[in-house]
Amino acid sequence: MEDLNIKKNWKSKLHEVIYEADTPNGKLFDIILILTIIASIILVMLESVESFDSEYHNFLNISEWIITILFTLEYIARIVSIKKPTSYIFSFYGVIDFLATIPKYLSLIFVGTHALVALRALRLLRVFRILKLTRYLGASITLAAALKASRIKIAVFLFVVLLLTVILGTVMYLIEGPENGFTSIPYSMYWAIVTLTTVGYGDISPHTPLGQFIASIVMILGYGIIAIPTGIVTSEMAKTNTKIQTNTQHCKFCGADTHLDNAEYCNKCGEKL
Amino acid sequence: MEDLNIKKNWKSKLHEVIYEADTPNGKLFDIILILTIIASIILVMLESVESFDSEYHNFLNISEWIITILFTLEYIARIVSIKKPTSYIFSFYGVIDFLATIPKYLSLIFVGTHALVALRALRLLRVFRILKLTRYLGASITLAAALKASRIKIAVFLFVVLLLTVILGTVMYLIEGPENGFTSIPYSMYWAIVTLTTVGYGDISPHTPLGQFIASIVMILGYGIIAIPTGIVTSEMAKTNTKIQTNTQHCKFCGADTHLDNAEYCNKCGEKL
Amino acid sequence: MEDLNIKKNWKSKLHEVIYEADTPNGKLFDIILILTIIASIILVMLESVESFDSEYHNFLNISEWIITILFTLEYIARIVSIKKPTSYIFSFYGVIDFLATIPKYLSLIFVGTHALVALRALRLLRVFRILKLTRYLGASITLAAALKASRIKIAVFLFVVLLLTVILGTVMYLIEGPENGFTSIPYSMYWAIVTLTTVGYGDISPHTPLGQFIASIVMILGYGIIAIPTGIVTSEMAKTNTKIQTNTQHCKFCGADTHLDNAEYCNKCGEKL
Amino acid sequence: MEDLNIKKNWKSKLHEVIYEADTPNGKLFDIILILTIIASIILVMLESVESFDSEYHNFLNISEWIITILFTLEYIARIVSIKKPTSYIFSFYGVIDFLATIPKYLSLIFVGTHALVALRALRLLRVFRILKLTRYLGASITLAAALKASRIKIAVFLFVVLLLTVILGTVMYLIEGPENGFTSIPYSMYWAIVTLTTVGYGDISPHTPLGQFIASIVMILGYGIIAIPTGIVTSEMAKTNTKIQTNTQHCKFCGADTHLDNAEYCNKCGEKL
């Protein structure tokens, strides 16, 4: 029974280190994890640069295997140390961890699957979970709150943009046609988005005078439309600011509750706060 | 006479289903309608992709006819069920519905009119009418109100942009000239809009040093000008926010409910709040 | 002496029609003037389109002469009807009017000066003077006031952008060099502005990895920098809004001066306003 | 001893002229310095324009030497006139001054180092130190304060953009691949930044339908994301405005001058205002 107890302890300790971040060991583990993920992503990047890959192929291959083994160990440890392994395996991060670990093994069996190693970049998303514990929390929350508060307005905005894209894409396909590069309606819609968002690659651009006239209207529209999400987010943030700025000082004498943050006397009745 | 009554009833029921959206049947009709419109637009899109069209031509053609017949039935039903058919036929949506239905029939008689099927995308605008009934109403109204409240400012802004476009287009035509791609003043104006809105396709760009210098000024101008619609919409939205935020003080005497936050007497009847 | 009087009257009446805009005749003159200017600019535009010019050359030439003669008459009338002609001739609009009228005459003597006809587009600026009399006045004033109030901030901002342009242009010239299209420092500075303002023509773009890395930083910088003029103008407009909203009602009893626009009783003491 | 005193005086006077800017001589020195820096930068620019350099090579070379000698004299004067020379030599401006002076001398010994003359553009940064003394001070402080107050939010924002760049760059590399111009992950990340910031050079753009679909999402994302820094800076500036706007009530008793607009008693000492 003691043996079982020790085993349980060992498991719960591992759980603490891997899943929690309040203890020194947990923090250390998180930092090492993030550094390993960053190292693994830099490896993937370097590998994708052909001139680098051809010169240091062996070094990259060995490093890849070391990273893959480390990720495998972490994956097993996560499964072992949790009470209900399926709750991890099928969670968002569980799937990403699996996708980040498996490609290297697959490349032994199937040719061409090696490129999937790049899926590992998705592991960076884990940063968000670890970030929860840092001093950036406050700022993220304000940002997230402002975005959340305006999510319906943003949805309406995105819907209008989508509608505009469909209509403009169709109209430009009719006007310009395949001979001017607008080969299909979906491709015209791609052009409409490239133009509305003011990105403007120039891989397709209107060639007929009428097309250029309509494109000009689309650009001015897109240029003006950007004011809308900006307005939404800004006014939402300004609102949040106002709420945060007020303090909760109440005058004991007259009950007035609007005071400057450093007020010492009530500005309505002169009573000491 | 009863026969007439039944006929009337049948008509008014159809009217309810088609034109109104409060009843379950009306809602169902609207949802089916929107789905059919979306399906018809996806068909048009797929048809415009040549590789897809050559493979599934028959399937696409038959589906087109089914959609066209459904649209025709809906169009007839709308005319039949309304008391004054012309009020529908010559309305905005009536014209769009007609334009969305007719091209397929025209393509039987005239060659080349088939492309007009794409006009069907305009039917998506009907979404706006149906949207009126959803919970997105509030957000759209706020957006629309902010835009409406600032419409004069936006008009002034658009006028200034237009003026800048004419002047810059002319100046660049004189400086760069046809040999550098600025083949005419309208085309130079197209360039001015592409640049002012920061889209920047690159299909025309200045080649002379003086042209590049003026283009640089235009870009910084355009970059700064974007602040203006943003400022207009944002401050308008912030204002709307402020109005919504105002307190909930109701005068017990006259019921007026718009008071300053620190008001002590009702500003409508002079009663103490 | 009466003759002189009549002459004076005739002059002062002409002055009223041409320079003022409160009288019906003055308004009519302004509207005809703007329409003539717009017509003259459309003529210049059409003339610059080669395919149009080659077909309707005679029509365009005759119309040009008619417009030029009308402009000449207006120019003479303006000089005659003013007491101190030099105050008009050397004014901003006087110079523009002269530049808009002279090119057609010059083209009789010198070959190649005909293109200067396009300078006529500058006459559109006169719209600003006439606009002063319309209901757009309010909106323009608000915009202009917001821009004026923030002119020092905007100057500081433009100065920082200029500084960034010089430094980035120089750095990119050193990194990329003439072999990658950055042929000189001024041309690199042009690239820096194209990139900072997110226009991105693509006529020059970095080719070395280091250049692309620095360009990425420049883009994110430019993307963030746009927040600054927007912030300046928006907060300035929000301030103006606040000021405009307050009315100037003073309570006769207690002197309180912050009331809602439609307040009827003082919200501090209950006195009728 | 008097000799020493004179020497000291001479040093301290030089120090006053070079390092301070309140005295007339100090101001004059600063203005001459800035003009010399601007002249030296214009020289570097002109030199980089090949057509200009080949014609006026001698003039440019001599001017360069004059500027270099002036910079050398200033550098020596700065070292001589300060009590602890190392505090200047290893300061930010000390290093820049050195880097701006040395290249011309190096070009005598090493071939190819001449291009480094362009580093001189960095001397423009000195403008910031001199600007401190001008009336632009207020505006810069407001801007800097708004940026500083929102630095954590901006950091979070930049981090999210970086994360998006890595993930989007990797995903697009997998989808488009080297055959469509996405030759490596770092290059794909460069594309992601070019697209997210709406610069859109068009030197790389997606060619597969899936790639174009994801690019469309990226663009709309980038288009929306710009609202965030704008929102941050704007709401921060609006906050600053609010603080500045507060009334000018001074307590007669304790002199405190920050009171709410409707305060009746001093919030520091309780005295009636």
mmCIF file with all atom_site columns, N, CA and C in Angstrom, chain C residues 143-177:
data_model
loop_
_atom_site.group_PDB
_atom_site.id
_atom_site.type_symbol
_atom_site.label_atom_id
_atom_site.label_alt_id
_atom_site.label_comp_id
_atom_site.label_asym_id
_atom_site.label_entity_id
_atom_site.label_seq_id
_atom_site.pdbx_PDB_ins_code
_atom_site.Cartn_x
_atom_site.Cartn_y
_atom_site.Cartn_z
_atom_site.occupancy
_atom_site.B_iso_or_equiv
_atom_site.pdbx_formal_charge
_atom_site.auth_seq_id
_atom_site.auth_comp_id
_atom_site.auth_asym_id
_atom_site.auth_atom_id
_atom_site.pdbx_PDB_model_num
ATOM 1   N N  . LEU C 1 143 ? -14.013 70.031 -38.425 1.00 0.00 ? 143 LEU C N  1
ATOM 2   C CA . LEU C 1 143 ? -12.842 69.303 -38.923 1.00 0.00 ? 143 LEU C CA 1
ATOM 3   C C  . LEU C 1 143 ? -11.608 70.191 -38.860 1.00 0.00 ? 143 LEU C C  1
ATOM 4   N N  . ALA C 1 144 ? -11.748 71.410 -39.394 1.00 0.00 ? 144 ALA C N  1
ATOM 5   C CA . ALA C 1 144 ? -10.613 72.316 -39.456 1.00 0.00 ? 144 ALA C CA 1
ATOM 6   C C  . ALA C 1 144 ? -10.139 72.664 -38.045 1.00 0.00 ? 144 ALA C C  1
ATOM 7   N N  . ALA C 1 145 ? -11.099 72.871 -37.137 1.00 0.00 ? 145 ALA C N  1
ATOM 8   C CA . ALA C 1 145 ? -10.737 73.225 -35.762 1.00 0.00 ? 145 ALA C CA 1
ATOM 9   C C  . ALA C 1 145 ? -9.966  72.087 -35.107 1.00 0.00 ? 145 ALA C C  1
ATOM 10  N N  . ALA C 1 146 ? -10.449 70.850 -35.308 1.00 0.00 ? 146 ALA C N  1
ATOM 11  C CA . ALA C 1 146 ? -9.774  69.697 -34.718 1.00 0.00 ? 146 ALA C CA 1
ATOM 12  C C  . ALA C 1 146 ? -8.358  69.577 -35.275 1.00 0.00 ? 146 ALA C C  1
ATOM 13  N N  . LEU C 1 147 ? -8.213  69.810 -36.588 1.00 0.00 ? 147 LEU C N  1
ATOM 14  C CA . LEU C 1 147 ? -6.885  69.714 -37.201 1.00 0.00 ? 147 LEU C CA 1
ATOM 15  C C  . LEU C 1 147 ? -5.983  70.846 -36.709 1.00 0.00 ? 147 LEU C C  1
ATOM 16  N N  . LYS C 1 148 ? -6.579  72.048 -36.570 1.00 0.00 ? 148 LYS C N  1
ATOM 17  C CA . LYS C 1 148 ? -5.785  73.200 -36.154 1.00 0.00 ? 148 LYS C CA 1
ATOM 18  C C  . LYS C 1 148 ? -5.312  73.026 -34.703 1.00 0.00 ? 148 LYS C C  1
ATOM 19  N N  . ALA C 1 149 ? -6.239  72.545 -33.858 1.00 0.00 ? 149 ALA C N  1
ATOM 20  C CA . ALA C 1 149 ? -5.907  72.385 -32.441 1.00 0.00 ? 149 ALA C CA 1
ATOM 21  C C  . ALA C 1 149 ? -4.771  71.396 -32.260 1.00 0.00 ? 149 ALA C C  1
ATOM 22  N N  . SER C 1 150 ? -4.671  70.426 -33.183 1.00 0.00 ? 150 SER C N  1
ATOM 23  C CA . SER C 1 150 ? -3.634  69.412 -33.017 1.00 0.00 ? 150 SER C CA 1
ATOM 24  C C  . SER C 1 150 ? -2.470  69.628 -33.970 1.00 0.00 ? 150 SER C C  1
ATOM 25  N N  . ARG C 1 151 ? -2.298  70.854 -34.476 1.00 0.00 ? 151 ARG C N  1
ATOM 26  C CA . ARG C 1 151 ? -1.276  71.060 -35.506 1.00 0.00 ? 151 ARG C CA 1
ATOM 27  C C  . ARG C 1 151 ? 0.140   70.890 -34.982 1.00 0.00 ? 151 ARG C C  1
ATOM 28  N N  . ILE C 1 152 ? 0.386   71.239 -33.710 1.00 0.00 ? 152 ILE C N  1
ATOM 29  C CA . ILE C 1 152 ? 1.750   71.065 -33.183 1.00 0.00 ? 152 ILE C CA 1
ATOM 30  C C  . ILE C 1 152 ? 2.049   69.577 -33.028 1.00 0.00 ? 152 ILE C C  1
ATOM 31  N N  . LYS C 1 153 ? 1.061   68.834 -32.488 1.00 0.00 ? 153 LYS C N  1
ATOM 32  C CA . LYS C 1 153 ? 1.250   67.380 -32.363 1.00 0.00 ? 153 LYS C CA 1
ATOM 33  C C  . LYS C 1 153 ? 1.482   66.760 -33.729 1.00 0.00 ? 153 LYS C C  1
ATOM 34  N N  . ILE C 1 154 ? 0.722   67.201 -34.730 1.00 0.00 ? 154 ILE C N  1
ATOM 35  C CA . ILE C 1 154 ? 0.882   66.655 -36.070 1.00 0.00 ? 154 ILE C CA 1
ATOM 36  C C  . ILE C 1 154 ? 2.258   67.018 -36.619 1.00 0.00 ? 154 ILE C C  1
ATOM 37  N N  . ALA C 1 155 ? 2.737   68.239 -36.327 1.00 0.00 ? 155 ALA C N  1
ATOM 38  C CA . ALA C 1 155 ? 4.063   68.643 -36.795 1.00 0.00 ? 155 ALA C CA 1
ATOM 39  C C  . ALA C 1 155 ? 5.136   67.753 -36.172 1.00 0.00 ? 155 ALA C C  1
ATOM 40  N N  . VAL C 1 156 ? 5.032   67.518 -34.857 1.00 0.00 ? 156 VAL C N  1
ATOM 41  C CA . VAL C 1 156 ? 5.993   66.633 -34.183 1.00 0.00 ? 156 VAL C CA 1
ATOM 42  C C  . VAL C 1 156 ? 5.946   65.253 -34.832 1.00 0.00 ? 156 VAL C C  1
ATOM 43  N N  . PHE C 1 157 ? 4.736   64.754 -35.091 1.00 0.00 ? 157 PHE C N  1
ATOM 44  C CA . PHE C 1 157 ? 4.566   63.444 -35.711 1.00 0.00 ? 157 PHE C CA 1
ATOM 45  C C  . PHE C 1 157 ? 5.226   63.398 -37.086 1.00 0.00 ? 157 PHE C C  1
ATOM 46  N N  . LEU C 1 158 ? 4.966   64.424 -37.917 1.00 0.00 ? 158 LEU C N  1
ATOM 47  C CA . LEU C 1 158 ? 5.545   64.454 -39.256 1.00 0.00 ? 158 LEU C CA 1
ATOM 48  C C  . LEU C 1 158 ? 7.067   64.521 -39.182 1.00 0.00 ? 158 LEU C C  1
ATOM 49  N N  . PHE C 1 159 ? 7.569   65.269 -38.203 1.00 0.00 ? 159 PHE C N  1
ATOM 50  C CA . PHE C 1 159 ? 9.011   65.386 -38.048 1.00 0.00 ? 159 PHE C CA 1
ATOM 51  C C  . PHE C 1 159 ? 9.635   64.027 -37.715 1.00 0.00 ? 159 PHE C C  1
ATOM 52  N N  . VAL C 1 160 ? 8.974   63.278 -36.804 1.00 0.00 ? 160 VAL C N  1
ATOM 53  C CA . VAL C 1 160 ? 9.478   61.938 -36.442 1.00 0.00 ? 160 VAL C CA 1
ATOM 54  C C  . VAL C 1 160 ? 9.447   61.032 -37.659 1.00 0.00 ? 160 VAL C C  1
ATOM 55  N N  . VAL C 1 161 ? 8.362   61.109 -38.458 1.00 0.00 ? 161 VAL C N  1
ATOM 56  C CA . VAL C 1 161 ? 8.271   60.288 -39.668 1.00 0.00 ? 161 VAL C CA 1
ATOM 57  C C  . VAL C 1 161 ? 9.405   60.639 -40.629 1.00 0.00 ? 161 VAL C C  1
ATOM 58  N N  . LEU C 1 162 ? 9.676   61.950 -40.776 1.00 0.00 ? 162 LEU C N  1
ATOM 59  C CA . LEU C 1 162 ? 10.749  62.383 -41.676 1.00 0.00 ? 162 LEU C CA 1
ATOM 60  C C  . LEU C 1 162 ? 12.091  61.842 -41.209 1.00 0.00 ? 162 LEU C C  1
ATOM 61  N N  . LEU C 1 163 ? 12.329  61.937 -39.906 1.00 0.00 ? 163 LEU C N  1
ATOM 62  C CA . LEU C 1 163 ? 13.577  61.451 -39.317 1.00 0.00 ? 163 LEU C CA 1
ATOM 63  C C  . LEU C 1 163 ? 13.736  59.959 -39.565 1.00 0.00 ? 163 LEU C C  1
ATOM 64  N N  . LEU C 1 164 ? 12.645  59.209 -39.299 1.00 0.00 ? 164 LEU C N  1
ATOM 65  C CA . LEU C 1 164 ? 12.644  57.764 -39.533 1.00 0.00 ? 164 LEU C CA 1
ATOM 66  C C  . LEU C 1 164 ? 12.959  57.464 -40.991 1.00 0.00 ? 164 LEU C C  1
ATOM 67  N N  . THR C 1 165 ? 12.363  58.271 -41.886 1.00 0.00 ? 165 THR C N  1
ATOM 68  C CA . THR C 1 165 ? 12.559  58.061 -43.317 1.00 0.00 ? 165 THR C CA 1
ATOM 69  C C  . THR C 1 165 ? 14.023  58.219 -43.692 1.00 0.00 ? 165 THR C C  1
ATOM 70  N N  . VAL C 1 166 ? 14.652  59.292 -43.179 1.00 0.00 ? 166 VAL C N  1
ATOM 71  C CA . VAL C 1 166 ? 16.061  59.527 -43.504 1.00 0.00 ? 166 VAL C CA 1
ATOM 72  C C  . VAL C 1 166 ? 16.915  58.374 -42.986 1.00 0.00 ? 166 VAL C C  1
ATOM 73  N N  . ILE C 1 167 ? 16.706  57.986 -41.721 1.00 0.00 ? 167 ILE C N  1
ATOM 74  C CA . ILE C 1 167 ? 17.546  56.951 -41.119 1.00 0.00 ? 167 ILE C CA 1
ATOM 75  C C  . ILE C 1 167 ? 17.291  55.596 -41.781 1.00 0.00 ? 167 ILE C C  1
ATOM 76  N N  . LEU C 1 168 ? 16.016  55.234 -41.968 1.00 0.00 ? 168 LEU C N  1
ATOM 77  C CA . LEU C 1 168 ? 15.697  53.941 -42.582 1.00 0.00 ? 168 LEU C CA 1
ATOM 78  C C  . LEU C 1 168 ? 16.173  53.901 -44.027 1.00 0.00 ? 168 LEU C C  1
ATOM 79  N N  . GLY C 1 169 ? 15.982  55.015 -44.744 1.00 0.00 ? 169 GLY C N  1
ATOM 80  C CA . GLY C 1 169 ? 16.422  55.070 -46.137 1.00 0.00 ? 169 GLY C CA 1
ATOM 81  C C  . GLY C 1 169 ? 17.923  54.828 -46.228 1.00 0.00 ? 169 GLY C C  1
ATOM 82  N N  . THR C 1 170 ? 18.689  55.470 -45.324 1.00 0.00 ? 170 THR C N  1
ATOM 83  C CA . THR C 1 170 ? 20.138  55.317 -45.343 1.00 0.00 ? 170 THR C CA 1
ATOM 84  C C  . THR C 1 170 ? 20.546  53.891 -44.989 1.00 0.00 ? 170 THR C C  1
ATOM 85  N N  . VAL C 1 171 ? 19.929  53.359 -43.930 1.00 0.00 ? 171 VAL C N  1
ATOM 86  C CA . VAL C 1 171 ? 20.282  52.009 -43.480 1.00 0.00 ? 171 VAL C CA 1
ATOM 87  C C  . VAL C 1 171 ? 19.980  50.990 -44.584 1.00 0.00 ? 171 VAL C C  1
ATOM 88  N N  . MET C 1 172 ? 18.804  51.099 -45.221 1.00 0.00 ? 172 MET C N  1
ATOM 89  C CA . MET C 1 172 ? 18.446  50.140 -46.263 1.00 0.00 ? 172 MET C CA 1
ATOM 90  C C  . MET C 1 172 ? 19.355  50.281 -47.483 1.00 0.00 ? 172 MET C C  1
ATOM 91  N N  . TYR C 1 173 ? 19.803  51.509 -47.762 1.00 0.00 ? 173 TYR C N  1
ATOM 92  C CA . TYR C 1 173 ? 20.726  51.712 -48.883 1.00 0.00 ? 173 TYR C CA 1
ATOM 93  C C  . TYR C 1 173 ? 22.034  50.978 -48.622 1.00 0.00 ? 173 TYR C C  1
ATOM 94  N N  . LEU C 1 174 ? 22.485  51.039 -47.355 1.00 0.00 ? 174 LEU C N  1
ATOM 95  C CA . LEU C 1 174 ? 23.726  50.339 -47.003 1.00 0.00 ? 174 LEU C CA 1
ATOM 96  C C  . LEU C 1 174 ? 23.537  48.831 -47.080 1.00 0.00 ? 174 LEU C C  1
ATOM 97  N N  . ILE C 1 175 ? 22.376  48.331 -46.623 1.00 0.00 ? 175 ILE C N  1
ATOM 98  C CA . ILE C 1 175 ? 22.152  46.879 -46.550 1.00 0.00 ? 175 ILE C CA 1
ATOM 99  C C  . ILE C 1 175 ? 21.864  46.294 -47.930 1.00 0.00 ? 175 ILE C C  1
ATOM 100 N N  . GLU C 1 176 ? 20.907  46.897 -48.643 1.00 0.00 ? 176 GLU C N  1
ATOM 101 C CA . GLU C 1 176 ? 20.475  46.299 -49.907 1.00 0.00 ? 176 GLU C CA 1
ATOM 102 C C  . GLU C 1 176 ? 21.381  46.726 -51.064 1.00 0.00 ? 176 GLU C C  1
ATOM 103 N N  . GLY C 1 177 ? 21.653  48.021 -51.144 1.00 0.00 ? 177 GLY C N  1
ATOM 104 C CA . GLY C 1 177 ? 22.559  48.515 -52.167 1.00 0.00 ? 177 GLY C CA 1
ATOM 105 C C  . GLY C 1 177 ? 21.946  48.560 -53.552 1.00 0.00 ? 177 GLY C C  1
#
